[in-house]
Amino acid sequence: MASVEEQAAPQPADESAARAGIEVENPATGEVIATVPDLTAEQVRELAARGRAVQPAWEALGFEGRARVLVRAQKWLTDNADRVIQTIVSETGKAWEDAQLAEVFYGANAFGFWAKNAPKYLADEKVKSSSVLVKGKKLVLRYRPLGLIGVIGPWNYPLTNSFGDCIPALAAGNSVILKPSEITPLTSLLMAEALRECGLPDGVFQVATGRGATGAALVDEVDMIMFTGSTATGKKVMQQAAETLTPVSLELGGKDPMIVLSDADVERAANHALYYGMFNGGQTCISIERVYVEAPVYDEFVAKVTEKARALRQGPPTGPGTTDVGSMTFPPQLDVVDRHVQDALAKGARAVVGGHRGAGPGLWYEPTVLVDVDHTMDCMREETFGPTLPIMKVGDTEEAIRLANDSPYGLAASVFSKDVARGEAVARRIEAGAVCVNDAVANYTALELPMGGAKASGLGSRHGAGGIRKFCQHQALLVSRFHLSKEPHMYPYSAKMTGRFGKLIKLLYGRGKRD
Ligand code: NDP
């Protein structure tokens, strides 16, 4: 693949300020596939000035005009699906199908969804008030674009989690600067090319390639930050944004529990545990990261998961159907996974499948199933973010719920039971932003349903009405149409009027009853 420096780099005001480019590697092979610029703070400022200059014209196009571009982009994505998948696979090492299902499918749906629903979610809302002081006046809640949005994304889903939030931000009428992870910038650059081809005006969507410092520079330049990444970096972003009172929305890490109750369909539960534990190499914020199984079905569940995990194929993703579990993406993450597995083994766990790094070149870790685990082990407490599935036997439902909630994180969770009412009752007691019953992860594909973390897993949410309104200023309008030249409460204050207002307050609120 050719260098993409020319596509992304604005000309630096001062050549000496330009930094050496960042080499992008294919993590499945270790081969360098591209070089992208590492933008300085000055270059980010230039992108911001450009984005701000073109935003009013983009906003003025209205929902219709903007939807035309987004719908063209939807078609572009389906026409160019293979090229996009190839790009995602080349910079992440994930399986072809992981890129197709969780990225291209998501992106194609999202373009159409936001094009169609932005006018509905952002329509003026007429408000009725119980206040007698505003009787006869028109009250409206209105959503106006904030202006320039900064989106900072992680490396695990370059299309879905980096670029995905740019779609509603654009649909709302904002300009956007996207800072992708330094190790997976190519998909974002490809999407910038796609949007240009689809008629998006220059400068409305820009990509700021670079490292953490480039992301930090972006926080200082924009009207709102949409951040997806680790809890540690999310805290830094929020701290920095506090200096300028820039609003933030944070989608952070998780340690998602799965609970298998004794009356579960064990075959379905085992298939879900395996798939959503290993899918995308386990590098999904809402992966199943730990499983609690009630004692009566524990042995059957472990036997099924073990058999299915042994059948998984792992290797370089060279096309459709060539592998089940791809490589890992981020070199330091491989060390985290190995540290968690070794810690568990040292404390008495057993790896019934896998348990080792895979052979290089590339970043490989064997799909691993751990049993005899407990909460003294890092694999049950910290985000592992790799192809591992620790399974713990629990005595009863109460123990499962207590352990599921014994975590600083609260992103997502799942509960399996043939008694759906029982499953739902347990789901409602889990401290997580999203809980599925007899399913997992699927809620993420319902763009009507908000998705956001509880506890240390985030602040705010994506999808649904809130997923686009957060990119807008919520403006309250009061329009007085029929009125006197002076309101009764205005100067000069008089004992007579004060007495009347006193009576009015008593009449309205002094009865001690509900209306
Ligand atoms: P990081 O927090 O390391 O990085 C996220 C982004 O922030 C990257 O683009 C990174 O740049 C950038 N960044 C780093 N330092 C700063 C800084 N000081 N200021 C601004 N930006 C900065 O996360 P990962 O990329 O490792 O992603 C994995 C994490 O993301 C996991 O914890 C996962 O759970 C979470 N995640 C959460 C999701 C959710 O919806 N809740 C979805 C997907 C992932 P660079 O990479 O160049 O260092």
Coordinates of C-alpha atoms and ligand atoms in Angstrom, one line a residue:
M1 CA 0.0 0.0 0.0
A2 CA 1.3 3.5 -0.9
S3 CA 2.1 6.1 1.7
V4 CA -0.9 8.2 2.5
E5 CA 1.0 11.2 3.8
E6 CA -0.3 13.5 1.1
Q7 CA -3.9 12.7 1.8
A8 CA -3.9 13.6 5.4
A9 CA -1.3 16.3 6.0
P10 CA -2.2 20.0 5.9
Q11 CA 1.0 21.9 5.0
P12 CA 2.6 22.9 8.3
A13 CA 3.0 26.6 8.8
D14 CA 6.5 26.0 9.8
E15 CA 8.3 23.0 8.1
S16 CA 10.5 22.5 11.1
A17 CA 7.3 21.8 13.1
A18 CA 6.6 18.7 11.1
R19 CA 7.3 15.4 12.9
A20 CA 8.5 12.1 11.4
G21 CA 5.7 10.0 10.0
I22 CA 4.1 7.0 11.8
E23 CA 4.6 3.6 10.3
V24 CA 1.4 1.5 10.1
E25 CA 2.0 -2.3 10.5
N26 CA -0.2 -5.2 9.5
P27 CA -0.3 -6.9 12.9
A28 CA -1.0 -10.3 11.4
T29 CA 2.3 -10.3 9.5
G30 CA 4.4 -7.5 11.0
E31 CA 4.8 -5.9 7.6
V32 CA 4.8 -2.1 7.3
I33 CA 2.0 -1.2 5.0
A34 CA 1.9 2.7 5.1
T35 CA 3.2 5.8 6.7
V36 CA 1.0 8.6 8.0
P37 CA 1.8 12.0 9.4
D38 CA 2.1 12.7 13.1
L39 CA 0.3 16.0 13.3
T40 CA 1.6 18.7 15.6
A41 CA -0.6 21.0 17.7
E42 CA -0.1 23.8 15.2
Q43 CA -1.3 21.5 12.3
V44 CA -4.4 20.5 14.4
R45 CA -5.1 24.2 14.9
E46 CA -5.0 24.7 11.1
L47 CA -7.5 21.8 10.6
A48 CA -9.8 23.4 13.2
A49 CA -9.7 26.8 11.5
R50 CA -10.6 25.1 8.2
G51 CA -13.4 23.0 9.8
R52 CA -14.9 26.1 11.4
A53 CA -14.8 28.1 8.2
V54 CA -16.8 25.6 6.2
Q55 CA -19.3 24.5 8.9
P56 CA -21.9 27.3 8.4
A57 CA -22.4 26.3 4.8
W58 CA -22.7 22.6 5.7
E59 CA -25.3 23.5 8.4
A60 CA -27.2 25.7 5.9
L61 CA -27.6 22.7 3.6
G62 CA -30.3 21.5 6.0
F63 CA -31.2 17.9 6.8
E64 CA -32.2 17.1 3.2
G65 CA -28.9 18.3 1.7
R66 CA -26.8 16.6 4.3
A67 CA -28.8 13.3 4.0
R68 CA -28.1 13.2 0.3
V69 CA -24.4 13.0 1.0
L70 CA -24.8 10.4 3.7
V71 CA -27.0 8.2 1.6
R72 CA -24.5 8.4 -1.2
A73 CA -21.8 7.4 1.3
Q74 CA -24.0 4.4 2.3
K75 CA -24.0 3.3 -1.3
W76 CA -20.3 3.9 -1.6
L77 CA -19.6 1.7 1.4
T78 CA -21.7 -1.2 0.0
D79 CA -20.1 -0.8 -3.5
N80 CA -16.6 -0.7 -2.0
A81 CA -17.2 -3.2 0.8
D82 CA -14.3 -5.5 -0.2
R83 CA -11.8 -2.6 -0.4
V84 CA -12.9 -1.3 3.1
I85 CA -12.7 -4.8 4.6
Q86 CA -9.3 -5.3 3.1
T87 CA -8.1 -2.0 4.6
I88 CA -9.6 -2.8 8.1
V89 CA -8.1 -6.3 8.0
S90 CA -4.7 -5.0 6.9
E91 CA -4.3 -2.6 9.8
T92 CA -6.1 -4.7 12.6
G93 CA -5.3 -8.3 11.7
K94 CA -8.9 -9.2 12.4
A95 CA -10.8 -12.0 10.5
W96 CA -12.5 -10.9 7.3
E97 CA -15.9 -11.7 8.7
D98 CA -15.3 -9.6 11.9
A99 CA -14.7 -6.6 9.6
Q100 CA -17.7 -7.4 7.4
L101 CA -20.2 -7.9 10.2
A102 CA -19.2 -5.5 12.9
E103 CA -17.8 -2.7 10.7
V104 CA -19.1 -2.6 7.2
F105 CA -22.6 -3.8 8.2
Y106 CA -22.6 -1.3 11.1
G107 CA -21.4 1.6 8.9
A108 CA -23.8 1.0 6.1
N109 CA -26.7 0.8 8.5
A110 CA -25.5 3.9 10.4
F111 CA -25.3 6.2 7.3
G112 CA -28.9 5.5 6.4
F113 CA -30.1 5.5 10.0
W114 CA -28.7 9.0 10.8
A115 CA -29.8 10.4 7.4
K116 CA -33.3 9.3 8.1
N117 CA -33.6 10.0 11.8
A118 CA -31.6 13.2 12.3
P119 CA -34.6 15.4 11.3
K120 CA -36.8 13.5 13.7
Y121 CA -34.4 13.5 16.7
L122 CA -33.4 17.2 16.1
A123 CA -36.8 18.6 15.3
D124 CA -38.0 21.6 17.3
E125 CA -40.0 20.4 20.3
K126 CA -42.9 22.5 21.5
V127 CA -43.0 22.6 25.3
K128 CA -46.0 23.1 27.5
S129 CA -45.4 24.7 30.9
S130 CA -47.3 24.6 34.1
S131 CA -45.9 28.1 35.0
V132 CA -48.7 30.7 35.0
L133 CA -46.0 33.3 34.3
V134 CA -45.5 32.1 30.7
K135 CA -49.2 31.5 29.8
G136 CA -49.8 32.3 26.2
K137 CA -46.1 32.3 25.2
K138 CA -44.5 29.9 22.8
L139 CA -41.9 27.7 24.3
V140 CA -39.6 25.7 22.1
L141 CA -36.6 23.4 22.7
R142 CA -34.4 23.5 19.7
Y143 CA -31.2 21.7 18.8
R144 CA -28.5 23.6 16.9
P145 CA -25.1 22.1 15.9
L146 CA -22.3 22.8 18.3
G147 CA -19.9 23.7 15.4
L148 CA -16.7 21.7 15.4
I149 CA -16.7 18.2 16.9
G150 CA -13.5 16.2 17.8
V151 CA -13.8 12.5 17.7
I152 CA -11.0 10.4 19.2
G153 CA -11.1 6.7 18.5
P154 CA -9.5 3.4 19.5
W155 CA -7.8 0.8 17.4
N156 CA -10.2 -2.2 17.8
Y157 CA -13.0 -1.0 15.4
P158 CA -11.5 1.7 13.1
L159 CA -14.8 2.1 11.2
T160 CA -17.5 1.4 13.8
N161 CA -15.9 3.1 16.9
S162 CA -13.7 5.7 15.4
F163 CA -15.6 6.8 12.3
G164 CA -19.1 5.7 13.5
D165 CA -19.7 8.7 15.8
C166 CA -18.7 11.1 13.0
I167 CA -21.9 10.2 11.1
P168 CA -24.4 11.6 13.6
A169 CA -22.1 14.6 14.3
L170 CA -22.1 15.4 10.6
A171 CA -25.8 14.7 10.2
A172 CA -26.5 17.3 12.9
G173 CA -24.7 19.9 10.8
N174 CA -21.3 20.0 12.5
S175 CA -17.8 19.9 11.0
V176 CA -15.8 17.0 12.4
I177 CA -12.1 16.2 13.0
L178 CA -11.4 12.5 13.6
K179 CA -8.2 11.5 15.5
P180 CA -7.9 7.7 14.9
S181 CA -5.6 5.5 16.9
E182 CA -2.0 5.9 15.6
I183 CA -1.9 2.2 14.8
T184 CA -5.1 2.0 12.7
P185 CA -5.5 5.3 10.8
L186 CA -6.0 3.9 7.3
T187 CA -9.7 3.2 7.5
S188 CA -10.4 6.7 8.6
L189 CA -8.4 8.1 5.7
L190 CA -10.3 5.9 3.3
M191 CA -13.6 7.1 4.7
A192 CA -12.4 10.7 4.2
E193 CA -11.8 9.8 0.6
A194 CA -15.2 8.2 0.3
L195 CA -17.0 11.3 1.7
R196 CA -15.1 13.6 -0.7
E197 CA -16.3 11.4 -3.6
C198 CA -19.8 11.5 -2.3
G199 CA -19.9 15.3 -2.4
L200 CA -19.1 16.3 1.2
P201 CA -17.7 19.9 1.0
D202 CA -13.9 20.1 1.7
G203 CA -13.0 20.6 5.3
V204 CA -16.2 19.4 6.8
F205 CA -14.6 16.0 7.7
Q206 CA -10.9 15.9 8.3
V207 CA -8.6 13.2 9.8
A208 CA -5.9 14.2 12.2
T209 CA -3.5 11.3 12.2
G210 CA -1.0 11.2 15.1
R211 CA -0.3 9.9 18.5
G212 CA -1.7 10.8 21.9
A213 CA -0.3 14.3 21.7
T214 CA -2.3 15.0 18.6
G215 CA -5.5 13.8 20.4
A216 CA -4.6 16.1 23.3
A217 CA -4.2 19.0 20.9
L218 CA -7.6 18.3 19.4
V219 CA -9.3 18.5 22.8
D220 CA -8.2 22.2 23.0
E221 CA -9.6 23.1 19.6
V222 CA -13.1 21.8 19.4
D223 CA -16.6 22.5 20.8
M224 CA -17.2 18.9 22.0
I225 CA -15.1 15.8 22.3
M226 CA -16.5 12.3 21.6
F227 CA -13.9 9.9 23.0
T228 CA -13.8 6.1 22.8
G229 CA -10.9 4.3 24.4
S230 CA -9.5 3.2 27.7
T231 CA -10.8 4.5 31.1
A232 CA -7.3 5.8 31.9
T233 CA -7.1 8.0 28.8
G234 CA -10.8 9.0 29.1
K235 CA -10.0 10.5 32.5
K236 CA -7.1 12.5 31.1
V237 CA -9.3 13.8 28.2
M238 CA -12.1 14.8 30.7
Q239 CA -9.5 16.6 32.9
Q240 CA -8.1 18.5 30.0
A241 CA -11.5 19.4 28.6
A242 CA -12.5 20.8 32.0
E243 CA -10.0 23.6 31.4
T244 CA -12.0 25.0 28.6
L245 CA -15.4 23.6 29.8
T246 CA -15.6 21.6 26.6
P247 CA -18.3 18.9 26.8
V248 CA -17.2 15.3 26.6
S249 CA -18.9 12.0 25.9
L250 CA -16.9 9.0 27.0
E251 CA -17.2 5.4 25.8
L252 CA -14.7 3.5 27.9
G253 CA -13.5 0.1 28.9
G254 CA -15.5 -2.9 30.2
K255 CA -15.3 -6.2 31.9
D256 CA -18.5 -7.7 30.7
P257 CA -20.0 -10.6 32.7
M258 CA -22.2 -13.3 31.4
I259 CA -24.4 -15.3 33.8
V260 CA -25.6 -18.7 32.9
L261 CA -28.5 -19.8 35.1
S262 CA -29.3 -23.4 35.9
D263 CA -32.3 -23.4 33.6
A264 CA -30.4 -22.0 30.6
D265 CA -30.3 -23.4 27.1
V266 CA -26.7 -24.5 27.6
E267 CA -26.0 -25.0 23.9
R268 CA -27.1 -21.5 23.1
A269 CA -25.2 -20.1 26.1
A270 CA -22.0 -21.9 25.1
N271 CA -22.2 -20.7 21.5
H272 CA -22.7 -17.1 22.7
A273 CA -19.9 -17.3 25.2
L274 CA -17.5 -18.6 22.7
Y275 CA -18.4 -16.3 19.8
Y276 CA -18.7 -13.1 21.8
G277 CA -15.6 -13.9 23.8
M278 CA -13.4 -14.6 20.8
F279 CA -15.1 -12.4 18.2
N280 CA -12.6 -9.8 16.9
G281 CA -9.9 -11.6 18.9
G282 CA -11.7 -10.6 22.1
Q283 CA -10.9 -7.0 21.4
T284 CA -14.4 -5.6 21.7
C285 CA -15.4 -3.3 24.4
I286 CA -18.6 -5.4 24.9
S287 CA -16.9 -8.8 24.6
I288 CA -17.9 -11.4 27.1
E289 CA -14.9 -11.1 29.4
R290 CA -15.9 -13.4 32.3
V291 CA -18.6 -16.1 32.7
Y292 CA -20.5 -17.2 35.9
V293 CA -22.3 -20.5 35.6
E294 CA -24.6 -22.0 38.2
A295 CA -23.3 -25.3 39.5
P296 CA -25.9 -27.7 38.1
V297 CA -25.0 -26.8 34.4
Y298 CA -21.3 -25.9 34.9
D299 CA -19.7 -29.1 33.7
E300 CA -22.0 -29.4 30.7
F301 CA -21.3 -25.7 29.8
V302 CA -17.5 -26.1 30.2
A303 CA -17.5 -29.3 28.1
K304 CA -19.4 -27.6 25.3
V305 CA -17.2 -24.4 25.3
T306 CA -14.1 -26.5 25.4
E307 CA -15.1 -28.6 22.4
K308 CA -16.1 -25.6 20.3
A309 CA -13.0 -23.6 21.3
R310 CA -10.7 -26.5 20.2
A311 CA -12.3 -26.4 16.7
L312 CA -11.5 -22.7 16.2
R313 CA -9.1 -21.9 13.3
Q314 CA -6.6 -19.2 13.9
G315 CA -4.2 -17.7 11.3
P316 CA -3.6 -14.8 8.9
P317 CA -6.9 -13.5 7.5
T318 CA -6.3 -13.6 3.8
G319 CA -9.9 -13.5 2.6
P320 CA -13.4 -14.7 3.4
G321 CA -13.6 -17.9 5.4
T322 CA -9.8 -18.2 5.9
T323 CA -9.8 -17.9 9.7
D324 CA -12.1 -17.7 12.7
V325 CA -9.9 -15.8 15.1
G326 CA -7.5 -13.2 13.7
S327 CA -4.4 -11.7 15.3
M328 CA -4.3 -9.1 18.0
T329 CA -3.9 -5.5 16.9
F330 CA -1.9 -3.6 19.5
P331 CA 1.5 -5.0 20.6
P332 CA 1.2 -4.0 24.4
Q333 CA -2.2 -5.7 24.5
L334 CA -0.6 -9.0 23.8
D335 CA 1.5 -8.6 27.0
V336 CA -1.7 -7.7 29.0
V337 CA -3.4 -10.9 27.8
D338 CA -0.4 -13.1 28.6
R339 CA 0.0 -11.4 32.0
H340 CA -3.6 -12.2 32.9
V341 CA -3.4 -15.8 31.7
Q342 CA -0.1 -16.4 33.5
D343 CA -1.4 -14.7 36.7
A344 CA -4.5 -17.0 36.6
L345 CA -2.4 -20.2 36.1
A346 CA 0.0 -19.2 38.9
K347 CA -3.0 -18.8 41.2
G348 CA -4.5 -22.2 40.4
A349 CA -6.6 -21.8 37.2
R350 CA -6.4 -24.3 34.4
A351 CA -6.2 -23.5 30.7
V352 CA -8.4 -26.2 29.1
V353 CA -7.8 -24.7 25.7
G354 CA -4.8 -22.5 24.6
G355 CA -2.9 -20.5 27.2
H356 CA 0.0 -19.4 25.2
R357 CA 1.2 -16.8 22.7
G358 CA 1.0 -17.9 19.1
A359 CA 4.1 -18.2 16.9
G360 CA 5.1 -15.0 15.0
P361 CA 5.6 -13.0 12.9
G362 CA 2.6 -11.0 13.9
L363 CA 0.7 -10.6 17.2
W364 CA -0.9 -13.9 18.0
Y365 CA -2.5 -15.3 21.2
E366 CA -4.2 -18.7 21.2
P367 CA -7.9 -18.7 21.9
T368 CA -7.9 -19.6 25.6
V369 CA -10.5 -21.0 27.9
L370 CA -9.7 -20.8 31.7
V371 CA -11.5 -22.7 34.4
D372 CA -11.1 -22.8 38.2
V373 CA -10.8 -19.0 38.2
D374 CA -11.8 -16.6 41.0
H375 CA -11.8 -12.9 41.8
T376 CA -8.3 -12.9 43.2
M377 CA -7.2 -13.2 39.6
D378 CA -6.5 -10.3 37.2
C379 CA -8.5 -12.1 34.4
M380 CA -11.7 -11.6 36.4
R381 CA -11.1 -8.1 37.6
E382 CA -9.2 -6.1 34.8
E383 CA -10.1 -5.7 31.2
T384 CA -8.2 -8.4 29.3
F385 CA -9.2 -7.4 25.7
G386 CA -8.0 -10.6 24.1
P387 CA -9.2 -14.1 23.0
T388 CA -9.7 -15.5 26.5
L389 CA -12.8 -16.8 28.3
P390 CA -12.5 -17.4 32.1
I391 CA -15.4 -19.5 33.4
M392 CA -16.3 -19.6 37.1
K393 CA -18.7 -21.9 38.9
V394 CA -21.2 -20.2 41.3
G395 CA -23.4 -21.7 44.0
D396 CA -26.5 -19.7 43.1
T397 CA -28.0 -16.7 41.3
E398 CA -27.3 -14.3 44.2
E399 CA -23.6 -15.2 44.0
A400 CA -23.6 -14.7 40.2
I401 CA -25.2 -11.2 40.5
R402 CA -22.9 -10.2 43.4
L403 CA -19.8 -11.2 41.4
A404 CA -21.0 -9.7 38.1
N405 CA -21.4 -6.4 40.0
D406 CA -18.1 -6.7 41.7
S407 CA -16.3 -4.6 39.2
P408 CA -15.4 -0.9 38.7
Y409 CA -16.7 -1.3 35.1
G410 CA -20.4 -1.4 34.0
L411 CA -20.5 -1.5 30.2
A412 CA -22.6 -4.5 29.2
A413 CA -23.7 -7.9 30.4
S414 CA -25.7 -10.9 29.5
V415 CA -28.0 -13.4 31.3
F416 CA -29.1 -16.8 30.0
S417 CA -32.2 -18.6 31.3
K418 CA -35.1 -20.4 29.6
D419 CA -37.4 -18.5 32.0
V420 CA -37.2 -15.1 30.3
A421 CA -39.0 -13.3 33.2
R422 CA -36.4 -14.7 35.6
G423 CA -33.7 -13.7 33.1
E424 CA -35.0 -10.2 32.9
A425 CA -35.3 -9.9 36.6
V426 CA -31.7 -10.8 37.0
A427 CA -30.7 -8.4 34.1
R428 CA -32.4 -5.5 35.9
R429 CA -30.1 -6.1 38.9
I430 CA -26.8 -5.9 36.9
E431 CA -24.9 -2.6 37.1
A432 CA -24.3 -2.1 33.4
G433 CA -25.3 0.3 30.6
A434 CA -26.8 -2.6 28.6
V435 CA -27.9 -6.1 29.5
C436 CA -29.1 -8.8 27.0
V437 CA -31.2 -11.8 28.0
N438 CA -30.4 -15.0 26.1
D439 CA -28.3 -12.9 23.8
A440 CA -25.2 -10.7 23.9
V441 CA -23.8 -7.7 21.9
A442 CA -26.8 -7.7 19.6
N443 CA -28.2 -4.6 21.3
Y444 CA -25.3 -2.6 19.7
T445 CA -26.8 -3.1 16.3
A446 CA -30.1 -1.5 17.3
L447 CA -29.2 2.1 16.6
E448 CA -32.5 3.3 18.2
L449 CA -31.3 1.9 21.6
P450 CA -28.9 4.0 23.6
M451 CA -25.5 2.4 24.4
G452 CA -23.3 3.8 27.1
G453 CA -21.4 2.6 30.1
A454 CA -22.2 2.8 33.8
K455 CA -19.6 3.3 36.5
A456 CA -16.0 3.5 35.1
S457 CA -17.2 2.5 31.6
G458 CA -18.2 5.9 30.5
L459 CA -20.3 9.1 30.5
G460 CA -23.1 9.7 28.1
S461 CA -24.1 7.3 25.3
R462 CA -24.1 6.7 21.6
H463 CA -27.1 5.7 19.4
G464 CA -30.8 6.8 19.9
A465 CA -31.9 10.4 20.3
G466 CA -29.1 11.1 22.8
G467 CA -26.5 9.9 20.3
I468 CA -27.1 12.9 18.0
R469 CA -28.4 15.5 20.5
K470 CA -25.1 15.4 22.3
F471 CA -23.5 17.0 19.2
C472 CA -26.0 20.0 19.6
Q473 CA -26.5 22.9 21.8
H474 CA -29.9 22.5 23.5
Q475 CA -31.4 26.0 23.0
A476 CA -34.6 27.1 24.7
L477 CA -36.7 29.7 22.9
L478 CA -39.5 31.7 24.5
V479 CA -41.6 33.8 22.1
S480 CA -44.1 36.2 23.5
R481 CA -46.8 36.9 20.9
F482 CA -49.7 38.5 22.8
H483 CA -48.8 40.8 25.7
L484 CA -49.3 44.0 27.6
S485 CA -46.6 46.7 27.4
K486 CA -45.7 45.9 31.0
E487 CA -45.9 42.6 32.9
P488 CA -47.7 42.9 36.3
H489 CA -44.6 41.9 38.4
M490 CA -42.4 44.7 37.0
Y491 CA -41.3 47.9 38.8
P492 CA -42.4 49.7 40.8
Y493 CA -42.9 47.0 43.5
S494 CA -46.0 47.7 45.5
A495 CA -47.5 46.1 48.6
K496 CA -50.8 45.6 46.7
M497 CA -49.1 43.5 43.9
T498 CA -47.0 41.6 46.5
G499 CA -50.1 40.7 48.3
R500 CA -51.8 39.5 45.1
F501 CA -48.8 37.3 44.2
G502 CA -48.8 35.9 47.8
K503 CA -52.4 34.8 47.3
L504 CA -51.6 33.4 43.9
I505 CA -48.7 31.3 45.3
K506 CA -51.0 30.0 48.0
L507 CA -53.8 29.2 45.6
L508 CA -51.5 27.4 43.2
Y509 CA -49.2 25.5 45.5
G510 CA -50.6 25.8 49.1
R511 CA -53.1 23.0 49.0
G512 CA -50.7 20.3 49.9
K513 CA -52.2 18.1 47.3
R514 CA -51.0 16.7 44.0
D515 CA -52.5 18.3 40.8
Ligands
NDP1 P1 -6.6 4.4 24.4 O1 -7.3 5.1 25.5 O2 -5.2 4.0 24.6 O3 -6.6 5.4 23.1 C1 -7.8 5.9 22.5 C2 -7.5 7.1 21.7 O4 -7.0 8.1 22.5 C3 -6.4 6.8 20.6 O5 -6.7 7.5 19.4 C4 -5.2 7.4 21.3 O6 -4.2 7.8 20.5 C5 -5.8 8.7 21.9 N1 -5.1 9.3 23.0 C6 -4.1 8.8 23.8 N2 -3.7 9.7 24.7 C7 -4.5 10.8 24.6 C8 -4.6 12.0 25.2 N3 -3.8 12.3 26.3 N4 -5.5 12.9 24.8 C9 -6.3 12.6 23.8 N5 -6.3 11.4 23.1 C10 -5.4 10.5 23.5 O7 -7.5 3.2 24.0 P2 -7.2 2.0 22.9 O8 -6.9 2.6 21.6 O9 -6.2 1.1 23.6 O10 -8.6 1.3 22.8 C11 -9.0 0.2 23.6 C12 -9.9 0.6 24.7 O11 -11.1 1.2 24.1 C13 -10.4 -0.5 25.6 O12 -10.4 -0.1 26.9 C14 -11.9 -0.6 25.1 O13 -12.7 -1.2 26.1 C15 -12.2 0.8 24.8 N6 -13.4 0.8 23.9 C16 -14.6 1.2 24.4 C17 -15.7 1.2 23.5 C18 -17.0 1.6 24.1 O14 -18.0 1.8 23.3 N7 -17.2 1.8 25.4 C19 -15.6 0.8 22.1 C20 -14.3 0.4 21.7 C21 -13.2 0.4 22.6 P3 -3.0 6.7 20.1 O15 -3.7 5.4 19.8 O16 -2.4 7.3 19.0 O17 -2.2 6.6 21.4

